[in-house]
């Protein structure tokens, strides 16, 4: 990915940015890289193991990166939605960030492989199904300032073939919807009983940006913090409510979960409800307000007694 390396070198040489957040080969597959010197730019890679959504490193709660004033980030077309989410919610200014967007042929679920492998139906990340943002566009002089907000600063790499389509998540959500309330309750109790409260789902999430999470507060304690069925349900359902209309559907929470809880079914269901009720879908345009950040008298409110 010579083009990516060249762009990173130029940005650091010209002191446009202090750091380039990207991917590098580690001892166990691909890992995030924080490149702040020109010589290290050669370490940057991009291939179908680069599943991580690096935008979580732009969140204000990443205080260990605060000393880098100006950042460039390698962001796939889908990751740019998370940048838009942070801009929309006042957590980031678009002009503070340089977006280097690679053309993408899909990513696999497993970043720990030593080299890229052909993506298959059961190895491709679910988010890649029917992706429309694989080939991001760089802003040009013809674009308006508002339009430029949602475009990349640099697009790198060759045009890629589309990835295979993963198992249909909607079908799994519909199967859960078809269950009785009791059956569904039992299903989620069973799944969430396995939660070990590591909070990895929160740590990887680009839109979980609170410096102190509700789940960590002890005075008063809102959510039981030990891994206990009741506290686990409260933890995950609270997280989902906070994500309603904000989640960018990157699937990172499910990928990070060490016990394999199917969190993407919860976020997928939340996205469906938000679409039905508010006609809102996650957007790469930071000027489109989310339902959680707006009030409309026409909103359906029949659930308020
Ligand atoms: S959703 Fe699209 S842009 Fe994102 S990794 Fe998959 S194919 Fe690439
Ligand atoms: S899919 Fe998970 S990690 Fe990604 S934005 Fe939604 S809640 Fe956060
Ligand atoms: S990552 Fe999985 S195990 Fe850890 S807190 Fe989240 S749901 Fe629980």
mmCIF file of N, CA, C and O in Angstrom, residues 244-245 270-283 288-292 294 296 298-300:
data_model
loop_
_atom_site.group_PDB
_atom_site.id
_atom_site.type_symbol
_atom_site.label_atom_id
_atom_site.label_comp_id
_atom_site.label_asym_id
_atom_site.label_seq_id
_atom_site.Cartn_x
_atom_site.Cartn_y
_atom_site.Cartn_z
ATOM 1 N N UNK A 244 -29.095 3.905 20.796
ATOM 2 C CA UNK A 244 -30.224 3.984 19.862
ATOM 3 C C UNK A 244 -30.078 5.203 18.945
ATOM 4 O O UNK A 244 -29.981 6.341 19.410
ATOM 5 N N UNK A 245 -30.022 4.961 17.652
ATOM 6 C CA UNK A 245 -29.892 6.054 16.686
ATOM 7 C C UNK A 245 -28.491 6.644 16.637
ATOM 8 O O UNK A 245 -28.241 7.592 15.901
ATOM 9 N N UNK A 270 -32.115 -2.432 17.388
ATOM 10 C CA UNK A 270 -32.275 -1.019 17.750
ATOM 11 C C UNK A 270 -32.340 -0.151 16.496
ATOM 12 O O UNK A 270 -33.165 0.756 16.389
ATOM 13 N N UNK A 271 -31.475 -0.454 15.520
ATOM 14 C CA UNK A 271 -31.450 0.347 14.282
ATOM 15 C C UNK A 271 -32.773 0.204 13.535
ATOM 16 O O UNK A 271 -33.290 1.171 12.963
ATOM 17 N N UNK A 272 -33.339 -1.011 13.561
ATOM 18 C CA UNK A 272 -34.625 -1.221 12.874
ATOM 19 C C UNK A 272 -35.734 -0.403 13.528
ATOM 20 O O UNK A 272 -36.558 0.233 12.861
ATOM 21 N N UNK A 273 -35.749 -0.417 14.860
ATOM 22 C CA UNK A 273 -36.793 0.319 15.590
ATOM 23 C C UNK A 273 -36.665 1.825 15.307
ATOM 24 O O UNK A 273 -37.658 2.512 15.047
ATOM 25 N N UNK A 274 -35.427 2.321 15.326
ATOM 26 C CA UNK A 274 -35.210 3.752 15.093
ATOM 27 C C UNK A 274 -35.641 4.128 13.670
ATOM 28 O O UNK A 274 -36.243 5.181 13.446
ATOM 29 N N UNK A 275 -35.372 3.235 12.715
ATOM 30 C CA UNK A 275 -35.777 3.504 11.326
ATOM 31 C C UNK A 275 -37.310 3.561 11.220
ATOM 32 O O UNK A 275 -37.878 4.458 10.598
ATOM 33 N N UNK A 276 -37.962 2.579 11.866
ATOM 34 C CA UNK A 276 -39.431 2.524 11.786
ATOM 35 C C UNK A 276 -40.083 3.719 12.474
ATOM 36 O O UNK A 276 -41.016 4.319 11.958
ATOM 37 N N UNK A 277 -39.572 4.075 13.623
ATOM 38 C CA UNK A 277 -40.232 5.111 14.424
ATOM 39 C C UNK A 277 -39.864 6.531 14.002
ATOM 40 O O UNK A 277 -40.668 7.437 14.061
ATOM 41 N N UNK A 278 -38.584 6.709 13.605
ATOM 42 C CA UNK A 278 -38.108 8.077 13.343
ATOM 43 C C UNK A 278 -37.621 8.281 11.908
ATOM 44 O O UNK A 278 -37.124 9.356 11.580
ATOM 45 N N UNK A 279 -37.742 7.240 11.084
ATOM 46 C CA UNK A 279 -37.266 7.296 9.708
ATOM 47 C C UNK A 279 -35.822 7.807 9.656
ATOM 48 O O UNK A 279 -35.465 8.640 8.829
ATOM 49 N N UNK A 280 -35.003 7.328 10.571
ATOM 50 C CA UNK A 280 -33.615 7.760 10.638
ATOM 51 C C UNK A 280 -32.684 6.566 10.467
ATOM 52 O O UNK A 280 -32.901 5.507 11.051
ATOM 53 N N UNK A 281 -31.675 6.762 9.643
ATOM 54 C CA UNK A 281 -30.652 5.744 9.464
ATOM 55 C C UNK A 281 -29.294 6.375 9.695
ATOM 56 O O UNK A 281 -29.103 7.555 9.374
ATOM 57 N N UNK A 282 -28.373 5.596 10.227
ATOM 58 C CA UNK A 282 -27.038 6.123 10.483
ATOM 59 C C UNK A 282 -26.470 6.726 9.192
ATOM 60 O O UNK A 282 -26.635 6.181 8.112
ATOM 61 N N UNK A 283 -25.855 7.904 9.346
ATOM 62 C CA UNK A 283 -25.462 8.666 8.168
ATOM 63 C C UNK A 283 -24.010 9.112 8.267
ATOM 64 O O UNK A 283 -23.485 9.319 9.359
ATOM 65 N N UNK A 288 -26.764 15.866 9.648
ATOM 66 C CA UNK A 288 -28.087 15.251 9.848
ATOM 67 C C UNK A 288 -28.236 14.912 11.336
ATOM 68 O O UNK A 288 -27.473 14.115 11.863
ATOM 69 N N UNK A 289 -29.197 15.533 12.043
ATOM 70 C CA UNK A 289 -29.299 15.285 13.487
ATOM 71 C C UNK A 289 -29.878 13.894 13.793
ATOM 72 O O UNK A 289 -30.667 13.364 13.011
ATOM 73 N N UNK A 290 -29.476 13.325 14.917
ATOM 74 C CA UNK A 290 -30.020 12.018 15.322
ATOM 75 C C UNK A 290 -31.325 12.227 16.097
ATOM 76 O O UNK A 290 -31.512 13.279 16.711
ATOM 77 N N UNK A 291 -32.207 11.239 16.132
ATOM 78 C CA UNK A 291 -33.453 11.388 16.904
ATOM 79 C C UNK A 291 -33.175 11.659 18.379
ATOM 80 O O UNK A 291 -33.904 12.406 19.017
ATOM 81 N N UNK A 292 -32.104 11.094 18.910
ATOM 82 C CA UNK A 292 -31.835 11.271 20.342
ATOM 83 C C UNK A 292 -31.420 12.722 20.652
ATOM 84 O O UNK A 292 -31.545 13.187 21.784
ATOM 85 N N UNK A 294 -32.741 15.406 19.024
ATOM 86 C CA UNK A 294 -33.753 16.354 18.545
ATOM 87 C C UNK A 294 -35.107 16.012 19.163
ATOM 88 O O UNK A 294 -35.314 14.901 19.654
ATOM 89 N N UNK A 296 -39.301 16.273 18.254
ATOM 90 C CA UNK A 296 -40.290 16.576 17.229
ATOM 91 C C UNK A 296 -41.672 16.257 17.794
ATOM 92 O O UNK A 296 -41.908 15.153 18.273
ATOM 93 N N UNK A 298 -44.244 15.584 16.383
ATOM 94 C CA UNK A 298 -44.925 14.509 15.641
ATOM 95 C C UNK A 298 -44.413 13.118 16.033
ATOM 96 O O UNK A 298 -44.926 12.114 15.560
ATOM 97 N N UNK A 299 -43.348 13.055 16.849
ATOM 98 C CA UNK A 299 -42.833 11.739 17.237
ATOM 99 C C UNK A 299 -43.944 10.916 17.876
ATOM 100 O O UNK A 299 -44.760 11.442 18.640
ATOM 101 N N UNK A 300 -43.937 9.612 17.575
ATOM 102 C CA UNK A 300 -44.925 8.725 18.208
ATOM 103 C C UNK A 300 -44.585 8.622 19.698
ATOM 104 O O UNK A 300 -43.446 8.332 20.044
#
